[in-house]
PDB file of C-alpha atoms in Angstrom:
ATOM      1  CA  UNK A   1     105.045 -23.525 163.968  1.00 89.00           C
ATOM      2  CA  UNK A   2     105.757 -19.656 164.352  1.00 94.00           C
ATOM      3  CA  UNK A   3     105.196 -18.248 167.577  1.00 96.00           C
ATOM      4  CA  UNK A   4     104.625 -14.027 167.495  1.00 97.00           C
ATOM      5  CA  UNK A   5     104.354 -11.928 170.770  1.00 96.00           C
ATOM      6  CA  UNK A   6     103.303  -8.219 170.039  1.00 96.00           C
ATOM      7  CA  UNK A   7     104.174  -5.270 173.130  1.00 96.00           C
ATOM      8  CA  UNK A   8     103.778  -2.155 173.422  1.00 96.00           C
ATOM      9  CA  UNK A   9     100.271  -0.993 172.603  1.00 96.00           C
ATOM     10  CA  UNK A  10      98.598   1.404 174.719  1.00 97.00           C
ATOM     11  CA  UNK A  11      96.713   4.550 175.150  1.00 98.00           C
ATOM     12  CA  UNK A  12      98.580   7.592 173.690  1.00 98.00           C
ATOM     13  CA  UNK A  13      97.465  11.700 173.094  1.00 97.00           C
ATOM     14  CA  UNK A  14      97.518  12.647 169.470  1.00 98.00           C
ATOM     15  CA  UNK A  15     100.740  13.858 168.069  1.00 98.00           C
ATOM     16  CA  UNK A  16     102.214  11.402 170.382  1.00 98.00           C
ATOM     17  CA  UNK A  17     104.217   8.341 169.687  1.00 98.00           C
ATOM     18  CA  UNK A  18     104.754   4.460 170.547  1.00 98.00           C
ATOM     19  CA  UNK A  19     107.229   1.640 169.354  1.00 98.00           C
ATOM     20  CA  UNK A  20     105.107  -1.783 168.854  1.00 98.00           C
ATOM     21  CA  UNK A  21     107.536  -4.877 169.295  1.00 98.00           C
ATOM     22  CA  UNK A  22     106.937  -8.618 168.484  1.00 97.00           C
ATOM     23  CA  UNK A  23     109.212 -11.066 169.524  1.00 97.00           C
ATOM     24  CA  UNK A  24     108.874 -14.276 167.328  1.00 96.00           C
ATOM     25  CA  UNK A  25     109.817 -17.894 168.161  1.00 95.00           C
ATOM     26  CA  UNK A  26     109.461 -21.473 166.612  1.00 94.00           C
ATOM     27  CA  UNK A  27     110.471 -22.330 163.214  1.00 90.00           C
ATOM     28  CA  UNK A  28     111.531 -18.503 162.354  1.00 89.00           C
ATOM     29  CA  UNK A  29     114.189 -19.812 159.999  1.00 88.00           C
ATOM     30  CA  UNK A  30     111.594 -20.237 157.664  1.00 87.00           C
ATOM     31  CA  UNK A  31     110.181 -16.655 157.679  1.00 91.00           C
ATOM     32  CA  UNK A  32     110.153 -14.765 154.179  1.00 92.00           C
ATOM     33  CA  UNK A  33     108.250 -11.477 155.166  1.00 95.00           C
ATOM     34  CA  UNK A  34     107.303  -9.786 158.500  1.00 96.00           C
ATOM     35  CA  UNK A  35     104.951  -6.842 158.893  1.00 98.00           C
ATOM     36  CA  UNK A  36     102.222  -4.926 160.847  1.00 98.00           C
ATOM     37  CA  UNK A  37      98.510  -5.227 160.455  1.00 98.00           C
ATOM     38  CA  UNK A  38      95.659  -3.260 162.158  1.00 97.00           C
ATOM     39  CA  UNK A  39      91.759  -4.343 162.544  1.00 93.00           C
ATOM     40  CA  UNK A  40      90.187  -1.516 160.793  1.00 88.00           C
ATOM     41  CA  UNK A  41      86.698  -2.143 160.211  1.00 82.00           C
ATOM     42  CA  UNK A  42      86.232  -4.909 157.985  1.00 81.00           C
ATOM     43  CA  UNK A  43      86.830  -8.719 158.270  1.00 81.00           C
ATOM     44  CA  UNK A  44      89.963  -8.994 156.615  1.00 87.00           C
ATOM     45  CA  UNK A  45      93.027  -6.981 158.178  1.00 93.00           C
ATOM     46  CA  UNK A  46      94.379  -4.218 156.107  1.00 96.00           C
ATOM     47  CA  UNK A  47      98.094  -3.903 156.270  1.00 97.00           C
ATOM     48  CA  UNK A  48     100.284  -1.561 157.668  1.00 98.00           C
ATOM     49  CA  UNK A  49     104.252  -2.016 157.215  1.00 98.00           C
ATOM     50  CA  UNK A  50     106.223  -4.806 156.023  1.00 98.00           C
ATOM     51  CA  UNK A  51     109.503  -5.777 155.644  1.00 97.00           C
ATOM     52  CA  UNK A  52     110.740  -8.303 153.270  1.00 94.00           C
ATOM     53  CA  UNK A  53     113.624 -10.518 153.754  1.00 89.00           C
ATOM     54  CA  UNK A  54     116.120  -8.631 151.326  1.00 89.00           C
ATOM     55  CA  UNK A  55     114.715  -5.331 153.624  1.00 91.00           C
ATOM     56  CA  UNK A  56     113.151  -3.813 151.230  1.00 95.00           C
ATOM     57  CA  UNK A  57     109.913  -1.665 152.932  1.00 97.00           C
ATOM     58  CA  UNK A  58     106.151  -1.193 152.050  1.00 98.00           C
ATOM     59  CA  UNK A  59     103.515   1.080 153.992  1.00 98.00           C
ATOM     60  CA  UNK A  60     100.093   2.079 153.858  1.00 97.00           C
ATOM     61  CA  UNK A  61      99.715   5.326 152.411  1.00 97.00           C
ATOM     62  CA  UNK A  62      97.474   6.431 155.352  1.00 96.00           C
ATOM     63  CA  UNK A  63     101.171   5.691 157.466  1.00 98.00           C
ATOM     64  CA  UNK A  64     103.750   6.886 154.967  1.00 98.00           C
ATOM     65  CA  UNK A  65     105.928   9.315 156.847  1.00 98.00           C
ATOM     66  CA  UNK A  66     105.235   8.913 160.382  1.00 98.00           C
ATOM     67  CA  UNK A  67     105.615   4.947 160.831  1.00 98.00           C
ATOM     68  CA  UNK A  68     108.673   3.172 160.479  1.00 98.00           C
ATOM     69  CA  UNK A  69     109.311  -0.628 160.368  1.00 98.00           C
ATOM     70  CA  UNK A  70     112.536  -2.088 161.333  1.00 96.00           C
ATOM     71  CA  UNK A  71     113.815  -5.305 163.293  1.00 95.00           C
ATOM     72  CA  UNK A  72     116.289  -6.675 165.457  1.00 93.00           C
ATOM     73  CA  UNK A  73     117.794 -10.215 164.168  1.00 86.00           C
ATOM     74  CA  UNK A  74     119.854 -10.450 166.758  1.00 90.00           C
ATOM     75  CA  UNK A  75     116.587 -10.689 168.918  1.00 90.00           C
ATOM     76  CA  UNK A  76     114.189 -12.015 166.846  1.00 93.00           C
ATOM     77  CA  UNK A  77     112.049  -8.949 167.273  1.00 96.00           C
ATOM     78  CA  UNK A  78     110.340  -6.990 164.692  1.00 97.00           C
ATOM     79  CA  UNK A  79     109.441  -2.921 165.573  1.00 98.00           C
ATOM     80  CA  UNK A  80     106.780  -0.529 164.526  1.00 98.00           C
ATOM     81  CA  UNK A  81     107.978   3.060 165.563  1.00 98.00           C
ATOM     82  CA  UNK A  82     104.706   4.823 165.561  1.00 98.00           C
ATOM     83  CA  UNK A  83     105.018   8.522 165.417  1.00 98.00           C
ATOM     84  CA  UNK A  84     102.223  11.899 164.759  1.00 98.00           C
ATOM     85  CA  UNK A  85      99.598   9.375 165.557  1.00 98.00           C
ATOM     86  CA  UNK A  86      96.212  10.648 165.333  1.00 97.00           C
ATOM     87  CA  UNK A  87      92.869   8.524 166.752  1.00 97.00           C
ATOM     88  CA  UNK A  88      92.231   7.309 163.293  1.00 96.00           C
ATOM     89  CA  UNK A  89      95.251   5.239 164.225  1.00 97.00           C
ATOM     90  CA  UNK A  90      93.322   3.853 166.849  1.00 97.00           C
ATOM     91  CA  UNK A  91      92.967  -0.140 166.061  1.00 97.00           C
ATOM     92  CA  UNK A  92      94.358  -3.292 166.862  1.00 96.00           C
ATOM     93  CA  UNK A  93      98.003  -3.946 165.832  1.00 97.00           C
ATOM     94  CA  UNK A  94      98.763  -7.302 164.616  1.00 97.00           C
ATOM     95  CA  UNK A  95     102.201  -8.760 164.052  1.00 98.00           C
ATOM     96  CA  UNK A  96     102.604 -10.780 160.852  1.00 97.00           C
ATOM     97  CA  UNK A  97     104.992 -12.950 159.898  1.00 97.00           C
ATOM     98  CA  UNK A  98     104.835 -15.534 156.640  1.00 95.00           C
ATOM     99  CA  UNK A  99     107.201 -18.261 155.027  1.00 93.00           C
ATOM    100  CA  UNK A 100     105.925 -20.939 152.683  1.00 91.00           C
ATOM    101  CA  UNK A 101     103.502 -22.409 153.941  1.00 90.00           C
ATOM    102  CA  UNK A 102     100.981 -20.391 155.825  1.00 94.00           C
ATOM    103  CA  UNK A 103     100.997 -17.058 157.651  1.00 95.00           C
ATOM    104  CA  UNK A 104     101.279 -16.145 161.371  1.00 96.00           C
ATOM    105  CA  UNK A 105      99.813 -13.806 163.328  1.00 97.00           C
ATOM    106  CA  UNK A 106     100.318 -12.543 166.948  1.00 97.00           C
ATOM    107  CA  UNK A 107      97.550 -12.401 169.252  1.00 96.00           C
ATOM    108  CA  UNK A 108      97.461  -8.687 168.730  1.00 96.00           C
ATOM    109  CA  UNK A 109      97.828  -5.220 171.039  1.00 96.00           C
ATOM    110  CA  UNK A 110      95.338  -2.541 171.468  1.00 97.00           C
ATOM    111  CA  UNK A 111      97.010   1.052 170.228  1.00 98.00           C
ATOM    112  CA  UNK A 112      94.459   4.133 171.713  1.00 98.00           C
ATOM    113  CA  UNK A 113      94.696   7.467 170.502  1.00 98.00           C
ATOM    114  CA  UNK A 114      93.054   9.655 172.293  1.00 97.00           C
ATOM    115  CA  UNK A 115      92.466  13.318 170.993  1.00 92.00           C
TER     116      UNK A 115
END
């Protein structure tokens, strides 16, 4: 099992920045990809940013140029630097990881961007 714990959410004004953190524990050696999703308006969460084990990054079109995903393997921590935030970014953000068996999700952290 993999456990993911997010932090760093909060309230920020439009144009501001936040950095989300996700610390992983458990069987982290099996993780193949990690990233961030947000809830959106659909039942299925939508991808915000991913980083693979070969260090390739992928971003949703809506966040390209504004968000940066990174990780510190020595701390087992994943980050999402969010700049130039807008009210459209308001959502619950979830840390995500996947191995060959299943995906894992954090509990979510609320990001609220006020206008």
